[in-house]
Amino acid sequence: MKGHAHSLLSFSAWLNKGFDLRAHAAQMSDARTDPEISPSSIFLAVFHSFVFRLPSFQQLDSELSHSHLQSWIGAERAFGDDTLRYSLCGFDLDPLEAMLVDVNRRLKRGKAFDEGRVQGRLVAALDGIEVLSSFSRRCDSCLERRVILKDQAGRKIEQTQYYHRAVGCQMVHSPVKPFLAIEWLQPGEGEYTAALRLLHRLPDMYGSRFFDILLLDALYAQTSVLELAHKIGWDAVISLKQNSRDLYQSAVRLFASRPPDVGFREQRDRKIYQVQLWDTEGLPFTIDNPEPVRVVRSEEVLDRNRYREAVLTPHSTDHEWLWVTTLPKQVFPTPVIRQLGHSRWKNENNGWMDLTKHWAFKHGFLHACRHRPKQTTASGERESVSNHGLAAVTLILLIAFALSSAFVLRHSKLARREHLTAIAVAAQLRAWVSKTPPPIRAPD
Ligand SMILES: [Zn+2]
């Protein structure tokens, strides 16, 4: 069987040599005093639970009863989710964030972002995600909203829902798509505020602009975003919708009066799209900020045959997209802007969706931790540390996500040769530590 399955040995050798995993793990700290299980072991336990794609921390509990994983993460005994929770609530976020930045920098140096460049540029996207919603469990940093529900008798009732929301910035042009950073919305603030905080923080974290083009949702078609992007040196492609009323309407009016600049047919997933593009460089951004901007409109008609009353009849559906961009037309022709605009949309479906679906992202168990380590305040009182559990687990997940996908897509010859999916590789690594036969290949 040798050579037919991945071992944790080779994965770890790659992690330590290329990314200093063990050295980073040694930097981890939390709010406990003289803990029996070190913060490094807690980090490595959660990291491996994501690498193995365990469905829950209860599952990690049971994996830890295998002595092999215990010694692998440097723990002297098994421990349960109570220990994990108590540690993670007061986990220091700085070493985790430093590790995520270091991993991404090393990926860039190792040319992981070279493939898929758009006209030679690196592309990142900003998106929001919601995690953990609950009607009963809440913590100090929960966001709240009123929602309408139906009770058992079918009557409409209004209830308060508690939830958490974050904004993440992710590389999107290359096969390896790590997140660069994440920012949580504070109670009472909107996504825009948190996103601006994240964008301001990025150059400080990465020491340079790190990527060249930023893809943004319609919410961000605002002067302050364009000014910030200009200051940092990013170009932007932003969805343009009716919330930017003046620009949207002047673009629609202008394009309605003239034929398309480009037209072509495109095949995607066995469907044929008839694409027509319009492009203008001189529309005023807003009334207050009349600086001319470039706007691209795409009209895409999908022609299909479908059965209507047992007769195959042609049927077409059309879609419209608009984008505003700072990219110059000479270097970025109209079809390239459309392609960039669509890759943000794909990211919405692949980035967070992948994390929530295949990575057990929604870890509600950390949400309302009442049992937390205590610290002494400036006035000498003892109080519970504020709960960092969700933020800590999210950062560990993003580190595991970056490293696992780089391993599968860039490093492993075995994954390439045998066309293994990332999930299949995760199962092999897990099987190796559990010392059970790999479930992937039956003996020939
Ligand atoms: Zn909460």
XYZ file of C-alpha atoms and ligand atoms in Angstrom:
445
model
C 0.000 0.000 0.000
C 2.984 2.291 0.384
C 2.746 5.306 -1.904
C -1.007 4.972 -2.329
C -2.124 7.158 0.554
C -0.920 10.340 2.187
C 0.632 10.081 5.606
C 0.530 12.723 8.288
C 4.318 12.357 8.460
C 4.890 13.776 5.004
C 2.178 16.414 5.409
C 3.764 17.581 8.673
C 7.288 17.552 7.256
C 6.023 19.855 4.486
C 4.241 22.088 7.037
C 7.289 22.391 9.275
C 9.808 22.933 6.531
C 7.752 25.314 4.446
C 5.600 27.063 7.051
C 7.178 26.565 10.514
C 4.030 24.954 11.903
C 5.615 23.784 15.169
C 7.400 27.106 15.743
C 4.116 28.965 15.260
C 2.274 26.523 17.536
C 4.828 27.254 20.288
C 3.856 30.957 20.142
C 0.216 30.327 21.030
C -1.106 31.514 24.393
C -4.396 31.773 26.259
C -5.810 33.177 29.514
C -5.480 30.010 31.652
C -2.927 29.847 34.481
C -0.484 26.896 34.388
C -2.665 24.721 32.200
C -1.991 21.000 32.012
C -2.747 20.967 28.274
C -0.665 23.677 26.581
C -2.141 26.318 24.231
C 0.120 24.800 21.562
C -1.640 21.417 21.944
C -5.055 23.104 21.867
C -4.089 24.895 18.647
C -2.738 21.717 17.042
C -5.841 19.742 18.096
C -8.227 22.239 16.456
C -5.898 22.648 13.445
C -5.901 18.887 12.849
C -9.625 18.648 13.403
C -10.032 21.035 10.450
C -7.314 19.325 8.377
C -9.105 15.981 8.904
C -12.448 17.744 8.320
C -13.963 16.313 11.451
C -17.646 17.187 11.559
C -17.661 18.396 15.178
C -15.564 18.881 18.271
C -17.291 15.864 19.802
C -15.629 13.901 17.018
C -12.286 15.465 17.937
C -12.893 14.271 21.503
C -13.157 10.732 20.307
C -10.143 11.037 17.956
C -8.082 12.300 20.881
C -8.715 9.062 22.703
C -6.432 7.517 20.054
C -3.021 7.859 21.699
C -1.441 8.638 18.349
C -3.121 12.019 17.879
C -2.448 12.913 21.504
C 1.297 12.476 21.184
C 1.215 14.059 17.714
C -0.076 17.329 19.181
C 2.173 17.130 22.254
C -0.544 16.424 24.838
C 0.183 14.082 27.722
C -3.387 12.917 28.082
C -6.691 12.958 26.243
C -8.891 15.996 26.802
C -12.480 16.862 26.061
C -14.402 19.730 24.587
C -14.674 21.390 28.023
C -10.878 21.930 27.989
C -10.982 23.122 24.379
C -13.756 25.568 25.142
C -12.124 26.937 28.295
C -8.834 27.529 26.452
C -10.298 28.916 23.223
C -12.558 31.446 25.009
C -9.470 33.279 26.227
C -7.174 32.448 23.291
C -4.714 35.151 22.238
C -5.658 36.144 18.685
C -2.387 37.908 17.772
C -0.202 34.804 17.245
C -2.993 33.229 15.172
C -3.286 36.287 12.972
C 0.530 36.502 12.684
C 0.574 32.885 11.539
C -2.128 33.453 8.908
C -0.151 36.404 7.529
C 3.079 34.405 7.541
C 1.434 31.467 5.746
C 0.051 33.779 3.041
C 3.380 35.547 2.574
C 5.169 32.216 2.181
C 2.541 31.046 -0.303
C 3.171 34.183 -2.319
C 6.958 33.737 -2.194
C 6.472 30.104 -3.249
C 4.584 31.359 -6.325
C 1.224 29.897 -5.255
C -0.515 33.015 -6.595
C 1.251 33.102 -9.974
C -1.210 30.822 -11.720
C -4.415 32.482 -12.930
C -3.136 36.085 -12.705
C -5.349 38.484 -14.657
C -3.181 40.517 -17.077
C -0.342 39.774 -14.679
C -2.220 41.066 -11.596
C -3.255 39.404 -8.333
C -6.942 39.566 -7.452
C -8.700 39.508 -4.057
C -12.380 39.792 -3.128
C -14.169 41.089 -0.093
C -17.304 39.355 1.150
C -19.527 39.149 4.176
C -20.671 36.000 5.918
C -23.046 35.246 8.689
C -22.292 32.612 11.293
C -24.235 31.301 14.262
C -27.784 32.440 14.504
C -29.870 31.622 17.527
C -33.091 32.666 19.240
C -31.965 31.538 22.667
C -28.181 31.622 23.055
C -26.490 34.979 23.085
C -23.169 36.504 24.121
C -21.833 40.023 24.758
C -20.793 40.568 21.146
C -23.914 39.209 19.462
C -25.645 41.244 16.794
C -29.434 41.314 17.052
C -32.361 41.679 14.667
C -36.110 41.220 14.767
C -37.466 38.472 12.558
C -40.975 37.341 11.747
C -41.717 33.684 12.408
C -44.775 31.498 12.373
C -45.806 29.827 15.596
C -47.260 26.303 15.789
C -50.725 27.590 15.004
C -49.387 29.341 11.883
C -49.697 32.846 13.372
C -46.977 35.362 12.630
C -44.865 36.323 15.639
C -41.888 38.643 15.937
C -38.791 37.474 17.787
C -35.243 38.674 18.449
C -32.562 36.659 16.686
C -28.906 36.737 17.766
C -26.122 36.208 15.249
C -22.529 36.957 14.271
C -21.331 38.375 11.002
C -17.861 38.957 9.592
C -16.194 40.340 6.482
C -13.355 38.365 4.911
C -10.807 39.214 2.235
C -9.818 36.264 0.042
C -7.444 35.726 -2.883
C -9.601 34.575 -5.808
C -7.676 34.385 -9.072
C -5.467 31.373 -8.314
C -6.381 27.722 -7.603
C -5.234 28.202 -3.970
C -7.602 30.794 -2.485
C -6.624 31.596 1.106
C -8.264 34.288 3.214
C -5.941 37.166 4.036
C -7.893 38.515 6.995
C -11.255 38.587 8.681
C -13.060 41.316 10.612
C -16.086 40.808 12.895
C -18.972 43.244 12.934
C -19.401 44.816 16.352
C -22.904 45.195 17.840
C -24.697 48.128 16.230
C -22.367 48.575 13.262
C -22.922 47.749 9.606
C -20.893 45.597 7.255
C -19.472 48.669 5.553
C -17.793 49.912 8.746
C -16.204 46.541 9.483
C -15.056 46.197 5.860
C -13.355 49.592 5.879
C -11.577 48.656 9.106
C -10.386 45.451 7.433
C -9.178 47.262 4.304
C -7.284 49.804 6.421
C -5.648 46.990 8.392
C -4.513 44.906 5.390
C -1.449 46.973 4.359
C -0.308 47.091 8.020
C -0.609 43.323 8.322
C 1.055 42.470 5.024
C 3.557 45.307 4.852
C 2.609 46.077 1.249
C -0.442 46.034 -0.949
C 0.018 42.236 -1.418
C -2.552 42.047 -4.248
C -3.441 44.436 -7.099
C -7.169 44.274 -7.787
C -10.012 44.215 -5.277
C -13.459 42.875 -6.213
C -16.347 44.343 -4.260
C -20.087 44.086 -3.797
C -22.486 46.901 -4.752
C -22.564 48.062 -1.124
C -18.989 49.345 -1.582
C -19.602 51.623 -4.563
C -18.738 54.600 -2.364
C -16.227 57.442 -2.524
C -14.416 56.475 0.695
C -13.648 52.997 -0.708
C -12.334 54.405 -3.991
C -10.179 56.907 -2.087
C -8.746 54.230 0.166
C -8.042 51.908 -2.771
C -6.325 54.748 -4.599
C -4.187 55.588 -1.550
C -3.062 51.984 -1.083
C -2.571 51.369 -4.801
C -5.369 48.852 -5.415
C -7.567 48.901 -8.457
C -11.210 47.990 -7.924
C -14.050 46.260 -9.748
C -17.330 46.971 -7.951
C -20.803 45.639 -8.755
C -23.064 48.491 -9.735
C -26.691 48.245 -8.695
C -29.621 50.552 -8.192
C -28.366 51.615 -4.761
C -25.906 53.862 -6.679
C -28.887 55.526 -8.327
C -27.342 58.340 -10.379
C -24.437 56.371 -11.823
C -26.597 53.318 -12.492
C -29.243 55.338 -14.307
C -26.828 57.379 -16.385
C -25.045 54.156 -17.446
C -28.291 52.413 -18.384
C -29.474 55.488 -20.305
C -26.183 55.876 -22.174
C -25.917 52.192 -23.132
C -29.565 51.986 -24.243
C -28.817 54.618 -26.892
C -26.046 52.716 -28.633
C -25.146 49.260 -29.946
C -22.901 46.989 -27.855
C -19.127 47.457 -28.073
C -18.428 43.716 -28.030
C -20.554 40.644 -28.695
C -19.709 36.946 -28.579
C -21.051 33.495 -27.780
C -19.723 31.656 -24.788
C -20.164 28.069 -23.677
C -20.327 27.421 -19.937
C -21.375 24.127 -18.343
C -22.828 22.940 -21.662
C -24.972 26.061 -21.907
C -24.563 28.667 -24.632
C -24.665 32.301 -23.616
C -25.001 35.177 -26.050
C -22.979 37.966 -24.436
C -23.161 41.662 -25.303
C -20.920 44.195 -23.587
C -21.010 47.966 -23.300
C -18.128 50.010 -21.951
C -17.721 53.709 -21.145
C -14.933 55.569 -19.421
C -16.489 58.900 -18.705
C -19.435 58.786 -16.269
C -19.447 60.938 -13.112
C -19.215 58.674 -10.031
C -21.677 60.631 -7.871
C -23.078 64.155 -7.747
C -20.773 64.993 -4.829
C -17.792 63.242 -6.405
C -18.163 63.766 -10.176
C -14.783 62.204 -10.997
C -15.257 60.209 -14.219
C -15.304 56.433 -13.833
C -15.453 53.491 -16.197
C -18.656 51.428 -16.293
C -19.133 48.065 -18.016
C -22.510 46.448 -18.672
C -23.015 42.821 -19.650
C -26.213 41.415 -21.066
C -26.196 37.631 -21.229
C -28.904 35.622 -22.893
C -29.053 31.905 -22.236
C -30.758 29.988 -25.015
C -32.198 26.626 -24.156
C -34.657 24.182 -25.550
C -37.190 22.956 -23.061
C -40.227 20.733 -23.233
C -43.538 22.502 -23.116
C -46.556 20.199 -23.401
C -44.228 17.479 -24.738
C -42.890 19.724 -27.521
C -39.293 20.909 -27.495
C -39.465 24.699 -27.681
C -36.715 27.325 -27.572
C -36.672 29.431 -24.454
C -34.339 32.204 -23.428
C -33.537 33.911 -20.152
C -31.475 37.033 -19.888
C -29.349 38.521 -17.153
C -27.809 41.923 -16.740
C -24.685 42.913 -14.823
C -22.978 46.251 -14.336
C -19.610 47.035 -12.834
C -17.735 50.213 -12.073
C -13.965 49.954 -12.237
C -10.740 51.917 -11.930
C -8.929 49.599 -14.382
C -7.822 51.236 -17.655
C -9.304 50.037 -20.929
C -5.961 49.772 -22.757
C -4.718 47.059 -20.365
C -8.051 45.539 -19.304
C -10.383 45.144 -22.317
C -14.129 44.942 -21.708
C -14.384 41.092 -21.607
C -11.700 41.003 -18.877
C -13.748 43.330 -16.641
C -16.735 41.036 -17.104
C -14.618 38.014 -16.229
C -13.342 39.764 -13.065
C -16.862 40.788 -12.089
C -18.080 37.224 -12.417
C -15.223 35.788 -10.388
C -16.451 37.699 -7.340
C -19.843 36.184 -7.824
C -18.295 32.724 -8.069
C -16.384 33.448 -4.918
C -19.585 34.193 -3.066
C -20.631 30.696 -3.940
C -17.318 28.938 -3.408
C -15.401 30.736 -0.677
C -17.523 30.850 2.429
C -19.866 28.218 1.101
C -17.028 25.706 0.957
C -15.999 26.608 4.495
C -19.460 26.250 5.943
C -20.344 23.117 4.026
C -17.179 21.060 4.128
C -15.312 22.539 7.062
C -17.774 22.464 9.947
C -17.443 26.206 10.220
C -20.534 26.975 12.276
C -19.203 26.091 15.673
C -22.085 27.097 17.891
C -20.532 25.425 20.892
C -18.254 28.397 21.481
C -20.977 30.931 21.263
C -22.150 31.632 24.747
C -19.387 30.304 26.965
C -20.176 31.277 30.539
C -17.324 29.299 32.056
C -14.264 31.375 31.150
C -10.843 32.071 32.665
C -10.712 35.104 34.962
C -8.338 38.044 34.821
C -7.621 40.937 37.181
C -8.841 44.306 35.948
C -7.085 47.670 36.455
C -9.235 48.278 39.540
C -8.117 44.956 41.048
C -11.348 43.056 40.455
C -11.512 39.552 39.043
C -13.661 39.137 35.969
C -14.095 36.678 33.113
C -12.039 37.382 30.001
C -14.054 38.449 26.978
C -14.978 35.523 24.762
C -12.601 35.123 21.779
C -13.673 31.561 21.068
C -15.402 32.097 17.763
C -12.692 34.450 16.456
C -9.924 32.027 17.508
C -11.559 28.981 15.936
C -12.239 30.942 12.743
C -8.577 31.965 12.431
C -7.425 28.372 12.994
C -9.880 27.262 10.312
C -8.543 29.840 7.842
C -4.952 28.675 8.514
C -5.948 25.024 8.020
C -7.901 25.922 4.862
C -4.915 27.761 3.319
C -2.398 25.033 4.144
C -4.581 22.053 3.220
C -5.506 23.483 -0.157
C -1.899 24.458 -0.917
C -0.842 20.900 -0.015
C -3.436 19.278 -2.267
C -3.252 21.721 -5.193
C 0.442 22.610 -5.229
C 2.498 20.056 -3.370
C 1.072 16.532 -3.482
C 2.079 14.547 -6.555
C -0.126 11.718 -5.340
C -3.241 13.933 -5.324
C -2.460 15.029 -8.870
C -1.646 11.588 -10.163
C -4.695 9.900 -8.674
C -7.045 12.904 -9.073
C -7.817 12.951 -5.368
C -10.200 15.584 -4.067
C -9.230 17.669 -1.055
C -11.786 15.738 0.972
C -10.232 12.410 -0.042
C -6.780 13.652 1.027
C -8.239 14.783 4.377
C -9.698 11.311 4.871
C -6.299 9.686 4.164
C -4.526 11.909 6.675
C -7.163 11.146 9.269
C -6.969 7.429 8.559
C -3.198 7.515 8.975
C -3.427 8.934 12.488
C -6.232 6.583 13.462
C -4.141 3.640 12.223
C -7.111 2.185 10.421
C -6.825 1.110 6.790
C -7.363 4.014 4.392
C -10.964 3.947 3.149
C -10.063 5.440 -0.237
C -8.722 2.551 -2.299
C -9.696 -1.039 -2.096
C -6.759 -3.445 -2.662
C -6.379 -4.280 -6.352
Zn -22.895 35.823 20.277
